[in-house]
Tab-separated table of C-alpha atoms and ligand atoms in Angstrom:
chain	number	residue	atom	x	y	z
V	141	MET	CA	0.000	0.000	0.000
V	142	LEU	CA	2.769	2.424	1.008
V	143	LYS	CA	4.739	1.463	-2.074
V	144	PHE	CA	1.709	2.185	-4.239
V	145	LEU	CA	1.229	5.622	-2.648
V	146	CYS	CA	4.903	6.418	-3.154
V	147	LYS	CA	4.609	5.485	-6.802
V	148	ILE	CA	1.552	7.711	-7.185
V	149	GLY	CA	3.522	10.523	-5.537
V	150	LEU	CA	6.446	9.994	-7.904
V	151	LEU	CA	4.104	9.931	-10.882
V	152	VAL	CA	2.491	13.220	-9.823
V	153	LEU	CA	5.922	14.762	-9.369
V	154	ALA	CA	7.093	13.539	-12.772
V	155	LEU	CA	3.930	14.868	-14.428
V	156	ALA	CA	4.357	18.242	-12.706
V	157	VAL	CA	7.947	18.544	-13.931
V	158	GLY	CA	6.775	17.483	-17.390
V	159	ALA	CA	4.026	20.118	-17.336
V	160	VAL	CA	6.479	22.896	-16.439
V	161	TRP	CA	8.722	21.747	-19.247
V	162	LEU	CA	5.806	21.805	-21.701
V	163	VAL	CA	4.956	25.380	-20.663
V	164	VAL	CA	8.552	26.410	-21.313
V	165	LEU	CA	8.470	24.768	-24.734
V	166	ARG	CA	5.148	26.414	-25.535
V	167	LEU	CA	6.702	29.760	-24.638
V	168	LYS	CA	9.303	29.091	-27.243
V	169	ASP	CA	6.594	28.584	-29.855
V	170	VAL	CA	6.632	24.793	-30.245
V	171	PRO	CA	3.324	23.944	-32.012
V	172	ALA	CA	0.581	22.638	-29.702
V	173	PRO	CA	-0.044	19.259	-31.471
V	174	LEU	CA	3.639	18.415	-31.149
V	175	LEU	CA	3.498	19.298	-27.468
V	176	VAL	CA	0.428	17.097	-26.874
V	177	ALA	CA	2.120	14.103	-28.494
V	178	TYR	CA	5.275	14.823	-26.555
V	179	GLY	CA	3.340	15.223	-23.293
V	180	LEU	CA	1.657	11.823	-23.765
V	181	LEU	CA	5.050	10.254	-24.414
V	182	LEU	CA	6.446	11.796	-21.234
V	183	ALA	CA	3.422	10.701	-19.165
V	184	GLY	CA	3.538	7.171	-20.639
V	185	SER	CA	7.231	6.959	-19.992
V	186	ALA	CA	6.860	8.016	-16.357
V	187	ALA	CA	3.973	5.597	-15.724
V	188	GLY	CA	5.789	2.802	-17.581
V	189	LEU	CA	8.914	3.208	-15.493
V	190	LEU	CA	6.906	3.059	-12.267
V	191	TRP	CA	4.681	0.113	-13.306
V	192	PRO	CA	6.780	-1.915	-15.749
V	193	GLY	CA	4.207	-4.732	-15.796
V	194	MET	CA	1.307	-2.667	-17.062
V	195	LEU	CA	2.175	-2.959	-20.732
V	196	GLY	CA	1.644	-6.732	-20.616
V	197	PRO	CA	3.288	-9.706	-18.966
V	198	LEU	CA	6.346	-9.580	-21.196
V	199	SER	CA	7.373	-6.006	-20.591
V	200	THR	CA	10.180	-5.365	-18.199
V	201	ARG	CA	11.573	-2.206	-16.743
V	202	ARG	CA	14.320	-2.390	-19.282
V	203	ARG	CA	11.942	-2.680	-22.210
V	204	VAL	CA	9.954	0.341	-21.076
V	205	LEU	CA	13.183	2.221	-20.793
V	206	VAL	CA	14.083	1.325	-24.360
V	207	PHE	CA	10.661	1.886	-25.882
V	208	LEU	CA	9.547	4.981	-23.972
V	209	GLY	CA	12.309	6.388	-21.833
V	210	VAL	CA	14.979	6.619	-24.496
V	211	PRO	CA	12.735	8.218	-27.168
V	212	ALA	CA	11.393	10.639	-24.564
V	213	GLY	CA	14.924	11.548	-23.503
V	214	LEU	CA	16.150	11.951	-27.047
V	215	SER	CA	13.177	14.026	-28.148
V	216	THR	CA	13.647	16.225	-25.102
V	217	LEU	CA	17.237	16.819	-26.069
V	218	GLY	CA	16.195	17.389	-29.686
V	219	LEU	CA	13.547	19.932	-28.763
V	220	TYR	CA	15.938	21.562	-26.353
V	221	LEU	CA	18.558	21.950	-29.037
V	222	ALA	CA	16.190	22.977	-31.767
V	223	VAL	CA	13.919	25.325	-29.919
V	224	VAL	CA	14.947	26.574	-26.519
V	225	TYR	CA	18.624	26.937	-27.128
V	226	TYR	CA	20.225	27.835	-30.369
V	227	ILE	CA	23.646	28.331	-31.766
V	228	ALA	CA	24.931	30.465	-28.887
V	229	ASP	CA	24.798	27.476	-26.572
V	230	LEU	CA	26.421	24.937	-28.808
V	231	PRO	CA	29.768	25.132	-26.965
V	232	VAL	CA	28.052	24.473	-23.638
V	233	LEU	CA	26.144	21.477	-24.965
V	234	LEU	CA	29.249	20.032	-26.630
V	235	ALA	CA	31.215	20.505	-23.421
V	236	LEU	CA	28.522	18.680	-21.447
V	237	ALA	CA	28.563	15.807	-23.938
V	238	ALA	CA	32.361	15.686	-23.716
V	239	ALA	CA	32.276	15.558	-19.905
V	240	THR	CA	29.670	12.770	-20.003
V	241	CYS	CA	31.801	10.715	-22.425
V	242	LEU	CA	34.919	11.122	-20.280
V	243	ALA	CA	33.096	10.141	-17.086
V	244	TRP	CA	31.602	7.128	-18.837
V	245	ALA	CA	35.015	6.141	-20.172
V	246	ALA	CA	36.559	6.347	-16.705
V	247	ALA	CA	33.800	4.183	-15.212
V	248	THR	CA	34.126	1.598	-17.989
V	249	PHE	CA	37.902	1.539	-17.636
V	250	LEU	CA	37.699	0.903	-13.882
V	251	ARG	CA	35.163	-1.892	-14.372
V	252	GLY	CA	37.453	-3.432	-17.017
V	253	ARG	CA	40.376	-3.405	-14.578
V	254	GLN	CA	38.300	-5.160	-11.949
V	255	ALA	CA	37.186	-7.880	-14.343
V	256	ALA	CA	39.888	-10.512	-14.692
V	257	GLY	CA	41.928	-11.151	-17.872
V	258	ASP	CA	40.145	-11.610	-21.222
V	259	ARG	CA	36.756	-10.466	-19.903
V	260	GLY	CA	38.223	-7.041	-19.099
V	261	ALA	CA	39.847	-6.403	-22.478
V	262	PRO	CA	36.724	-5.378	-24.482
V	263	GLN	CA	35.727	-3.016	-21.674
V	264	THR	CA	39.124	-1.337	-21.723
V	265	ARG	CA	38.868	-0.971	-25.504
V	266	ARG	CA	35.423	0.584	-25.153
V	267	ALA	CA	36.746	2.930	-22.486
V	268	PHE	CA	39.449	4.240	-24.833
V	269	LEU	CA	36.961	4.696	-27.686
V	270	THR	CA	34.559	6.659	-25.465
V	271	ALA	CA	37.393	8.767	-24.091
V	272	GLY	CA	38.466	9.528	-27.672
V	273	ALA	CA	34.941	10.660	-28.521
V	274	GLY	CA	34.949	12.831	-25.401
V	275	LEU	CA	38.186	14.522	-26.440
V	276	VAL	CA	36.854	15.185	-29.958
V	277	LEU	CA	33.666	16.692	-28.501
V	278	GLY	CA	35.720	18.813	-26.107
V	279	ALA	CA	37.830	20.143	-28.975
V	280	ALA	CA	34.669	20.872	-30.985
V	281	SER	CA	33.302	22.777	-27.991
V	282	GLY	CA	36.404	24.949	-27.831
V	283	LEU	CA	36.376	25.606	-31.584
V	284	SER	CA	32.655	26.422	-31.713
V	285	ALA	CA	32.977	28.964	-28.893
V	286	GLY	CA	34.949	31.326	-31.144
V	287	GLN	CA	32.550	30.744	-34.028
V	288	VAL	CA	29.538	31.547	-31.869
V	289	GLU	CA	31.140	34.701	-30.506
V	290	ARG	CA	31.851	35.892	-34.071
V	291	HIS	CA	28.224	35.202	-35.035
V	292	ARG	CA	26.964	37.240	-32.080
V	293	ARG	CA	29.285	40.134	-32.884
V	294	GLU	CA	27.975	40.149	-36.458
V	295	VAL	CA	24.373	40.269	-35.243
V	296	LEU	CA	25.171	43.199	-32.977
V	297	ALA	CA	27.186	45.116	-35.548
V	298	ARG	CA	24.685	45.168	-38.428
V	299	SER	CA	25.792	47.793	-40.900
V	300	GLU	CA	22.422	49.575	-41.225
V	301	ARG	CA	22.480	50.115	-37.489
V	302	GLN	CA	26.037	51.455	-37.540
V	303	ALA	CA	25.108	53.794	-40.375
V	304	ALA	CA	22.078	55.092	-38.478
V	305	VAL	CA	24.117	55.709	-35.334
V	306	ARG	CA	26.836	57.540	-37.304
V	307	ALA	CA	24.411	59.754	-39.231
V	308	THR	CA	24.362	63.233	-37.777
V	309	GLY	CA	21.322	64.936	-36.343
V	310	ALA	CA	18.715	66.136	-38.760
V	311	ARG	CA	18.247	69.486	-37.043
V	312	ARG	CA	19.777	71.873	-34.551
V	313	PRO	CA	18.494	72.165	-31.001
V	314	ILE	CA	16.456	75.327	-30.426
V	315	LEU	CA	17.900	77.624	-27.809
V	316	ASP	CA	15.271	79.600	-25.946
V	317	ASP	CA	13.677	79.533	-22.533
V	318	ALA	CA	10.996	76.954	-23.243
V	319	VAL	CA	10.910	73.562	-21.518
V	320	ARG	CA	10.752	70.998	-24.295
V	321	VAL	CA	9.582	67.397	-24.204
V	322	PHE	CA	10.068	64.951	-27.074
V	323	PRO	CA	8.402	61.528	-27.095
V	324	LEU	CA	10.933	58.935	-28.295
V	325	HIS	CA	9.481	55.769	-29.778
V	326	ALA	CA	12.298	53.509	-28.612
V	327	GLY	CA	11.158	50.047	-29.668
V	328	ASP	CA	8.128	47.791	-29.447
V	329	THR	CA	7.323	44.950	-27.131
V	330	ILE	CA	5.185	41.882	-27.768
V	331	VAL	CA	2.802	41.178	-24.896
V	332	THR	CA	-0.276	39.061	-24.379
V	333	TYR	CA	-3.447	41.057	-24.845
V	334	GLY	CA	-4.680	39.919	-21.423
V	335	GLN	CA	-1.540	41.023	-19.604
V	336	PHE	CA	-1.973	44.468	-21.141
V	337	TYR	CA	-5.751	44.956	-21.094
V	338	GLY	CA	-7.312	41.911	-19.372
V	339	GLY	CA	-6.770	42.681	-15.670
V	340	LEU	CA	-10.540	42.502	-15.099
V	341	ASP	CA	-11.202	39.504	-17.367
V	342	GLY	CA	-9.677	36.615	-15.471
V	343	TRP	CA	-6.095	37.847	-15.754
V	344	GLU	CA	-5.768	38.622	-12.066
V	345	GLY	CA	-2.898	37.528	-9.860
V	346	LEU	CA	-0.944	34.327	-10.296
V	347	ASN	CA	-3.513	32.883	-12.672
V	348	GLY	CA	-2.982	35.860	-14.962
V	349	TYR	CA	0.770	35.384	-14.780
V	350	LEU	CA	0.475	31.706	-15.782
V	351	ARG	CA	-1.830	32.689	-18.625
V	352	THR	CA	0.713	35.181	-19.959
V	353	LEU	CA	3.165	32.289	-20.187
V	354	VAL	CA	0.993	30.151	-22.455
V	355	ASP	CA	-1.525	32.485	-24.066
V	356	LYS	CA	-0.781	33.343	-27.653
V	357	ALA	CA	-3.268	36.191	-28.085
V	358	GLN	CA	-0.488	38.714	-28.502
V	359	ILE	CA	-0.147	42.315	-29.560
V	360	ALA	CA	2.793	44.614	-30.250
V	361	VAL	CA	2.804	47.813	-28.206
V	362	PRO	CA	5.191	50.761	-28.464
V	363	VAL	CA	7.810	51.566	-25.841
V	364	TYR	CA	8.205	55.308	-25.220
V	365	ALA	CA	10.974	57.196	-23.505
V	366	TYR	CA	10.812	60.986	-23.199
V	367	LEU	CA	13.537	63.543	-23.709
V	368	ILE	CA	13.328	66.719	-21.630
V	369	ASP	CA	15.335	69.737	-22.838
V	370	HIS	CA	15.253	72.085	-19.875
V	371	PRO	CA	16.611	75.651	-19.987
V	372	ARG	CA	17.953	75.422	-16.404
V	373	HIS	CA	18.564	71.727	-15.834
V	374	GLY	CA	19.845	70.583	-19.199
V	375	LEU	CA	19.018	67.359	-20.996
V	376	MET	CA	17.151	64.663	-19.131
V	377	LEU	CA	15.314	61.475	-19.975
V	378	VAL	CA	12.307	59.760	-18.488
V	379	ASP	CA	13.023	56.056	-19.099
V	380	THR	CA	15.320	54.835	-21.860
V	381	GLY	CA	13.560	52.208	-23.989
V	382	VAL	CA	14.985	48.967	-25.321
V	383	ASN	CA	18.556	48.328	-26.453
V	384	TRP	CA	19.791	46.510	-29.542
V	385	GLU	CA	20.934	43.381	-27.694
V	386	GLN	CA	17.521	42.908	-26.107
V	387	ALA	CA	15.845	42.960	-29.490
V	388	HIS	CA	18.427	41.234	-31.683
V	389	ASP	CA	20.377	38.943	-29.359
V	390	HIS	CA	17.654	38.274	-26.830
V	391	ASP	CA	19.056	35.071	-25.364
V	392	GLY	CA	22.527	36.598	-25.233
V	393	TYR	CA	21.108	39.607	-23.368
V	394	TYR	CA	19.461	37.348	-20.812
V	395	ASN	CA	22.647	35.312	-20.444
V	396	HIS	CA	24.325	38.469	-19.133
V	397	ASN	CA	21.540	38.685	-16.605
V	398	GLN	CA	21.921	35.132	-15.293
V	399	MET	CA	18.230	34.753	-14.728
V	400	VAL	CA	15.534	32.336	-15.785
V	401	SER	CA	13.900	35.103	-17.835
V	402	ARG	CA	15.669	33.634	-20.790
V	403	LEU	CA	13.522	30.508	-20.536
V	404	LEU	CA	10.347	32.363	-19.624
V	405	THR	CA	10.394	35.004	-22.338
V	406	GLN	CA	9.906	34.842	-26.047
V	407	ARG	CA	12.908	35.427	-28.204
V	408	ASP	CA	11.071	38.051	-30.273
V	409	GLU	CA	9.797	39.844	-27.171
V	410	TYR	CA	11.292	43.152	-28.343
V	411	ARG	CA	11.577	44.853	-31.688
V	412	LEU	CA	13.935	47.679	-32.419
V	413	THR	CA	14.744	49.172	-35.822
V	414	PRO	CA	18.012	51.068	-36.307
V	415	GLU	CA	15.975	54.305	-36.377
V	416	GLN	CA	14.452	53.491	-32.963
V	417	ASP	CA	17.833	53.122	-31.266
V	418	LEU	CA	17.934	55.702	-28.451
V	419	ARG	CA	21.106	57.341	-29.810
V	420	VAL	CA	19.591	57.632	-33.271
V	421	ARG	CA	16.313	59.068	-31.956
V	422	LEU	CA	18.301	61.690	-30.038
V	423	ALA	CA	20.549	62.448	-33.016
V	424	ARG	CA	17.542	62.991	-35.287
V	425	LEU	CA	16.407	65.708	-32.885
V	426	GLY	CA	19.862	67.261	-32.906
V	427	TYR	CA	21.020	65.898	-29.550
V	428	ASP	CA	23.741	63.535	-28.437
V	429	ALA	CA	23.288	60.755	-25.864
V	430	LYS	CA	26.510	61.960	-24.178
V	431	GLU	CA	24.780	65.250	-23.261
V	432	ILE	CA	22.114	63.587	-21.106
V	433	THR	CA	22.816	64.469	-17.486
V	434	THR	CA	19.891	62.861	-15.665
V	435	VAL	CA	17.644	59.865	-16.248
V	436	PHE	CA	14.445	59.549	-14.240
V	437	LEU	CA	13.730	55.838	-14.278
V	438	THR	CA	10.067	55.188	-13.484
V	439	HIS	CA	11.013	51.582	-12.641
V	440	VAL	CA	13.719	49.003	-13.345
V	441	HIS	CA	11.929	46.757	-15.872
V	442	ASP	CA	14.044	45.971	-18.913
V	443	ASP	CA	11.897	47.821	-21.476
V	444	HIS	CA	12.571	51.029	-19.537
V	445	ALA	CA	16.196	50.443	-18.553
V	446	GLY	CA	17.706	49.018	-21.779
V	447	GLY	CA	18.928	52.375	-23.123
V	448	LEU	CA	21.049	52.958	-19.992
V	449	ARG	CA	23.752	51.138	-21.976
V	450	HIS	CA	24.205	54.376	-23.951
V	451	LEU	CA	24.211	56.730	-20.961
V	452	PRO	CA	27.193	55.812	-18.768
V	453	GLN	CA	27.644	59.465	-17.735
V	454	ALA	CA	24.082	60.124	-16.588
V	455	THR	CA	22.829	60.264	-13.012
V	456	VAL	CA	20.051	57.698	-12.772
V	457	VAL	CA	17.288	58.698	-10.370
V	458	LEU	CA	15.065	55.849	-9.190
V	459	ASP	CA	13.144	54.708	-6.136
V	460	ARG	CA	15.387	52.769	-3.759
V	461	ARG	CA	12.695	50.115	-3.249
V	462	ASP	CA	12.853	49.193	-6.921
V	463	TRP	CA	16.626	48.869	-6.792
V	464	GLU	CA	16.441	46.682	-3.694
V	465	HIS	CA	13.342	44.619	-4.421
V	466	GLY	CA	12.636	44.985	-8.134
V	467	THR	CA	13.667	42.693	-10.981
V	468	ILE	CA	17.093	44.052	-11.926
V	469	TYR	CA	18.666	43.243	-15.293
V	470	PRO	CA	22.378	43.619	-14.468
V	471	TYR	CA	23.486	44.052	-18.084
V	472	SER	CA	21.257	47.128	-18.505
V	473	PHE	CA	22.629	48.678	-15.310
V	474	ASP	CA	26.303	47.646	-15.643
V	475	LEU	CA	27.576	51.043	-16.797
V	476	VAL	CA	25.550	53.219	-14.442
V	477	ARG	CA	25.570	51.357	-11.158
V	478	ASN	CA	27.876	53.963	-9.608
V	479	ASN	CA	25.664	56.879	-10.710
V	480	LEU	CA	22.435	55.909	-8.981
V	481	SER	CA	20.539	58.467	-6.930
V	482	PHE	CA	17.631	57.557	-4.682
V	483	PRO	CA	15.100	60.279	-3.880
V	484	ALA	CA	14.195	60.655	-0.205
V	485	PHE	CA	10.586	61.642	-0.991
V	486	GLY	CA	10.926	64.158	1.829
V	487	SER	CA	9.293	67.210	0.238
V	488	GLY	CA	5.901	66.582	1.829
V	489	ALA	CA	2.613	65.827	0.091
V	490	PHE	CA	1.922	66.754	-3.513
V	491	GLY	CA	-1.798	66.954	-4.336
V	492	PRO	CA	-3.280	63.494	-3.773
V	493	PHE	CA	0.182	61.957	-3.259
V	494	PRO	CA	1.129	61.773	0.440
V	495	ALA	CA	4.864	61.915	-0.339
V	496	ALA	CA	6.879	63.561	-3.101
V	497	GLN	CA	10.362	64.734	-3.995
V	498	ASP	CA	10.912	68.167	-5.485
V	499	HIS	CA	13.998	66.989	-7.366
V	500	PHE	CA	15.719	70.328	-8.076
V	501	GLY	CA	14.083	72.235	-5.214
V	502	ASP	CA	12.477	74.701	-7.640
V	503	GLY	CA	9.240	72.859	-8.400
V	504	SER	CA	10.341	72.044	-11.954
V	505	VAL	CA	10.426	68.247	-11.524
V	506	ILE	CA	8.341	66.461	-8.884
V	507	LEU	CA	8.784	62.729	-8.283
V	508	VAL	CA	5.904	60.822	-6.700
V	509	PRO	CA	6.088	57.219	-5.472
V	510	THR	CA	3.499	54.961	-7.150
V	511	SER	CA	4.447	51.420	-6.181
V	512	GLY	CA	2.287	48.585	-7.471
V	513	HIS	CA	3.458	47.809	-10.997
V	514	SER	CA	6.845	47.267	-9.346
V	515	PRO	CA	7.897	47.649	-5.685
V	516	GLY	CA	9.344	51.130	-6.206
V	517	HIS	CA	7.607	52.522	-9.262
V	518	MET	CA	7.507	56.321	-9.466
V	519	CYS	CA	5.826	58.880	-11.697
V	520	VAL	CA	7.421	62.134	-12.794
V	521	LEU	CA	5.670	65.492	-13.014
V	522	LEU	CA	7.348	68.169	-15.122
V	523	ARG	CA	6.366	71.803	-15.180
V	524	VAL	CA	6.211	73.094	-18.757
V	525	ASP	CA	5.051	76.412	-20.184
V	526	GLY	CA	1.280	76.517	-19.832
V	527	GLY	CA	0.903	73.552	-17.453
V	528	ASN	CA	2.409	70.206	-16.450
V	529	VAL	CA	3.044	66.826	-17.973
V	530	LEU	CA	2.812	63.689	-15.869
V	531	PHE	CA	4.927	60.765	-17.009
V	532	THR	CA	2.924	57.788	-15.773
V	533	GLY	CA	5.509	55.078	-16.491
V	534	ASP	CA	3.725	51.733	-16.258
V	535	THR	CA	1.265	52.741	-13.548
V	536	LEU	CA	-1.110	53.210	-16.460
V	537	TYR	CA	-0.101	51.784	-19.839
V	538	THR	CA	-2.429	53.857	-22.043
V	539	LEU	CA	-5.098	56.544	-21.955
V	540	PRO	CA	-8.005	54.019	-21.783
V	541	HIS	CA	-6.315	52.513	-18.701
V	542	LEU	CA	-7.441	55.624	-16.800
V	543	ALA	CA	-10.850	53.894	-16.775
V	544	ILE	CA	-9.474	51.466	-14.197
V	545	ASP	CA	-12.851	49.920	-13.409
V	546	GLN	CA	-13.264	48.856	-17.045
V	547	VAL	CA	-9.765	48.360	-18.402
V	548	ARG	CA	-6.942	47.142	-16.252
V	549	GLN	CA	-3.458	45.825	-16.796
V	550	MET	CA	-2.330	42.751	-14.932
V	551	THR	CA	-0.535	42.887	-11.596
V	552	ILE	CA	0.744	39.779	-9.879
V	553	GLY	CA	-0.009	39.722	-6.165
V	554	GLY	CA	-2.934	40.987	-4.070
V	555	ALA	CA	-0.909	43.708	-2.317
V	556	ASP	CA	0.588	44.809	-5.642
V	557	THR	CA	-2.839	45.108	-7.209
V	558	ALA	CA	-4.175	47.132	-4.283
V	559	ARG	CA	-1.201	49.532	-4.412
V	560	GLN	CA	-1.430	49.777	-8.186
V	561	LEU	CA	-5.103	50.753	-7.949
V	562	GLU	CA	-4.368	53.251	-5.224
V	563	ALA	CA	-1.664	54.858	-7.396
V	564	ALA	CA	-3.971	54.904	-10.426
V	565	ARG	CA	-6.745	56.588	-8.429
V	566	ARG	CA	-4.298	59.228	-7.206
V	567	ILE	CA	-3.421	59.971	-10.829
V	568	GLN	CA	-7.142	60.285	-11.616
V	569	THR	CA	-7.550	62.712	-8.706
V	570	LEU	CA	-4.552	64.779	-9.799
V	571	LEU	CA	-5.824	65.026	-13.388
V	572	ALA	CA	-9.350	65.857	-12.217
V	573	SER	CA	-8.128	68.627	-9.932
V	574	ASP	CA	-5.702	70.170	-12.405
V	575	ALA	CA	-6.981	70.822	-15.924
V	576	ASP	CA	-3.516	71.994	-17.032
V	577	THR	CA	-1.839	68.614	-16.487
V	578	VAL	CA	-1.643	66.039	-19.267
V	579	PRO	CA	-0.518	62.423	-18.862
V	580	LEU	CA	2.176	60.911	-21.071
V	581	PHE	CA	2.217	57.111	-21.111
V	582	ALA	CA	5.001	54.614	-21.701
V	583	HIS	CA	3.018	52.221	-23.922
V	584	ASP	CA	0.017	54.098	-25.335
V	585	ASN	CA	-1.089	52.392	-28.544
V	586	THR	CA	-4.093	54.629	-29.211
V	587	ARG	CA	-4.667	57.743	-31.300
V	588	TYR	CA	-3.884	59.804	-28.204
V	589	GLN	CA	-0.196	59.042	-28.599
V	590	SER	CA	0.140	58.525	-32.333
V	591	ASP	CA	-1.852	61.633	-33.396
V	592	LEU	CA	-2.379	64.064	-30.543
V	593	VAL	CA	0.749	63.734	-28.415
V	594	ALA	CA	2.881	63.389	-31.559
V	595	SER	CA	1.613	66.646	-33.041
V	596	ALA	CA	1.399	68.617	-29.777
V	597	PHE	CA	5.010	67.771	-28.902
V	598	ALA	CA	6.403	67.822	-32.449
V	599	GLN	CA	8.411	70.957	-31.576
V	600	GLY	CA	8.724	69.950	-27.930
V	601	ALA	CA	6.702	72.782	-26.404
V	602	PRO	CA	2.937	72.332	-26.779
V	603	GLY	CA	2.083	75.564	-24.971
V	604	GLU	CA	-1.203	76.193	-23.259
V	605	ALA	CA	-3.205	75.616	-26.441
V	606	GLY	CA	-1.500	72.295	-27.170
V	607	LEU	CA	-2.081	71.022	-23.650
V	608	ARG	CA	-5.717	72.087	-23.845
V	609	ARG	CA	-6.174	70.123	-27.090
V	610	LEU	CA	-4.851	66.998	-25.375
V	611	ARG	CA	-7.241	67.444	-22.452
V	612	ALA	CA	-10.106	68.005	-24.877
V	613	HIS	CA	-9.282	64.701	-26.573
V	614	MET	CA	-9.195	62.969	-23.193
V	615	GLU	CA	-12.745	64.139	-22.610
V	616	THR	CA	-13.878	62.503	-25.835
V	617	VAL	CA	-12.460	59.194	-24.587
V	618	LEU	CA	-13.343	59.303	-20.860
V	619	THR	CA	-16.309	60.586	-18.873
V	620	PRO	CA	-15.707	62.790	-15.805
V	621	GLY	CA	-16.354	59.651	-13.726
V	622	TRP	CA	-13.461	57.859	-15.508
V	623	ARG	CA	-15.597	55.552	-17.651
V	624	LEU	CA	-14.837	54.882	-21.313
V	625	ARG	CA	-17.186	56.508	-23.771
V	626	PRO	CA	-18.608	54.334	-26.566
V	627	GLY	CA	-16.088	53.619	-29.293
V	628	HIS	CA	-13.107	53.425	-26.945
V	629	THR	CA	-13.332	49.971	-25.340
V	630	PRO	CA	-10.369	47.818	-26.398
V	631	ARG	CA	-10.938	44.434	-27.991
V	632	PHE	CA	-8.460	41.843	-29.242
V	633	VAL	CA	-8.514	41.077	-32.953
V	634	ALA	CA	-6.821	37.783	-33.837
V	635	PRO	CA	-4.000	37.972	-36.370
V	636	THR	CA	-4.825	37.388	-39.993
V	637	SER	CA	-2.969	34.431	-41.427
V	638	GLY	CA	0.722	35.129	-41.673
V	639	ALA	CA	0.761	38.034	-39.200
V	640	PRO	CA	2.815	37.213	-36.104
V	641	VAL	CA	0.610	39.119	-33.641
V	642	GLY	CA	-2.968	40.341	-33.362
V	643	ARG	CA	-4.077	43.917	-32.912
V	644	VAL	CA	-6.348	46.014	-30.735
V	645	GLU	CA	-9.570	47.506	-31.950
V	646	PHE	CA	-11.430	50.197	-30.014
V	647	ARG	CA	-15.216	50.186	-30.084
J	970	ZN	ZN1	6.928	48.973	-19.557
C-alpha cells in the first residue's frame, strides 16, 4: 500500500515537472499538437517506469526504458537543441557531452580493470573509444565557442544600425527659454493582450501570470521614452527604452543577466529598428546621448532600462525600493551602477500623493512614489510652459487605462494590485483637480499618442493651447467619472494568417 502511494507521488511529481517543461516549450513557440504528443510520451514513460508490468506480462523495466524512456529523452534533447537553445549554446552542450563521455570512459575503464583477464579487455577498448569521442567533442566545444562569438558580434554590428548611429542629427536644437519634451518611440514589445488589457477579465494575480506564459493572443505595443530639454537643468530622460541586444540577441542579453527570464520570455519579445535606437532618436532631434545628465527611471523593468547602456555618464534617479526589491537586469545597469541616486521623498505631500520629492528644489520636476506595478515605481511630473506633464511610467499603460474599473493591466499579487489601484486613483484625482496637467504614457497604442501627443510635442513645447487640445481629446475618450465613452473599449482582434501578432480595436 505504502509502495503504491509512493509510486503515485512519484508519478504526480514527474507529471508536474513534465508540465512545467511543456509550458517552457510552448513559450518558445513549439506547435501545440507536437506538445500534446510529446506530453503523452512523457506521461507514458513516467507511468511505464513506475509500473513496468502494465504494458503486458512480457514487458520489463528495461523494455519500457528502451521503448519509452529513451525516445522521450532523445526528443527532449532534440527539442531543447532545436527550440529553446540555439547556436549560442552549442559550446556548452558540446562541453557537457564531452564531460559525459569522459566520465563514462573512466567508469568503464575501472570496471574493465576489476574484471579478470580476457573479460576485461573489451571493456578497456570501449573505455578508450569513449574517451576519444569525449576529447573530440571537447575540442569541438572549444572551436565552436569562437565561431559563436563571431556570429553574435555580427548580429550586434549590423551595418544599417552602424550607419544610423553615425548619421548626424537632422536638425539643430532650439535655444530659448521653453521647456521641451520629445516623445521617443524607442522600440516595441510583444505582450499578451490579457496582460496588457485583461486585468478585469480573469487575468488577475498568479492565474494571470500563468496565462501570460501560455496564451498566444499577442499584440505589439510601443515603448516610449521621453527627452526633456530644460533651460535650467539641461538634458534629461524619463526612461530609456529597449537596447539593440535585447531585441536582436535576446538570449545573449538574458545570459548576461543570469536569470531564468531567458527561458520564460519569447525570443522576439522586443523589436527595435536602427531608427528606434535611443542614440539615433536623439541624433535625429539634434542631440547627443553623451549630453544627457539625468535619467528619471520610473522603474527598473528591462523595457525602460535598456537604453542605460548608452548613458554611462548620466545620473540615474530611481526609487530605492525598486533597486532593492525589483527585478534588476544587471546588463542594462552595468555602466551606471555607480551613478544611482535615490530620492528621499521628503518634500511633503503633492496633491493626492502623500509623499513627493521636489527633485531640483524649484518645483520644476516632482517625483511621486506609485508602487504597485513594481515595488518602487515612481511617476514624474514636469512643469512646462502653460501647465504640467505627468509621465505615468507603467502605472497606467495607455489613456483608456485611466478607466481602471473597465480596463486594467495585470498585476501579480494581491498587495501589488491594491497599491497599483491606489496609485492609479491618485493619478485620476490629480488630473481631475488640475486641468492643465496632461498624462504621457510609456506604452500608449491609441490615437492619443500617435496623433495628438505626436503633433502637440512635435516641436517639444505644446504651450497652453497644445495642452488644452490633449485634455479636450481625453474628454472625448473618458467621462468625468473615468468611464470609457462608446467607441473606446479595447478588444483583441486575432491575427490574420501570416501576421505574427494580433491587434487592438477600439469600439
Ligand atoms: Zn513597460
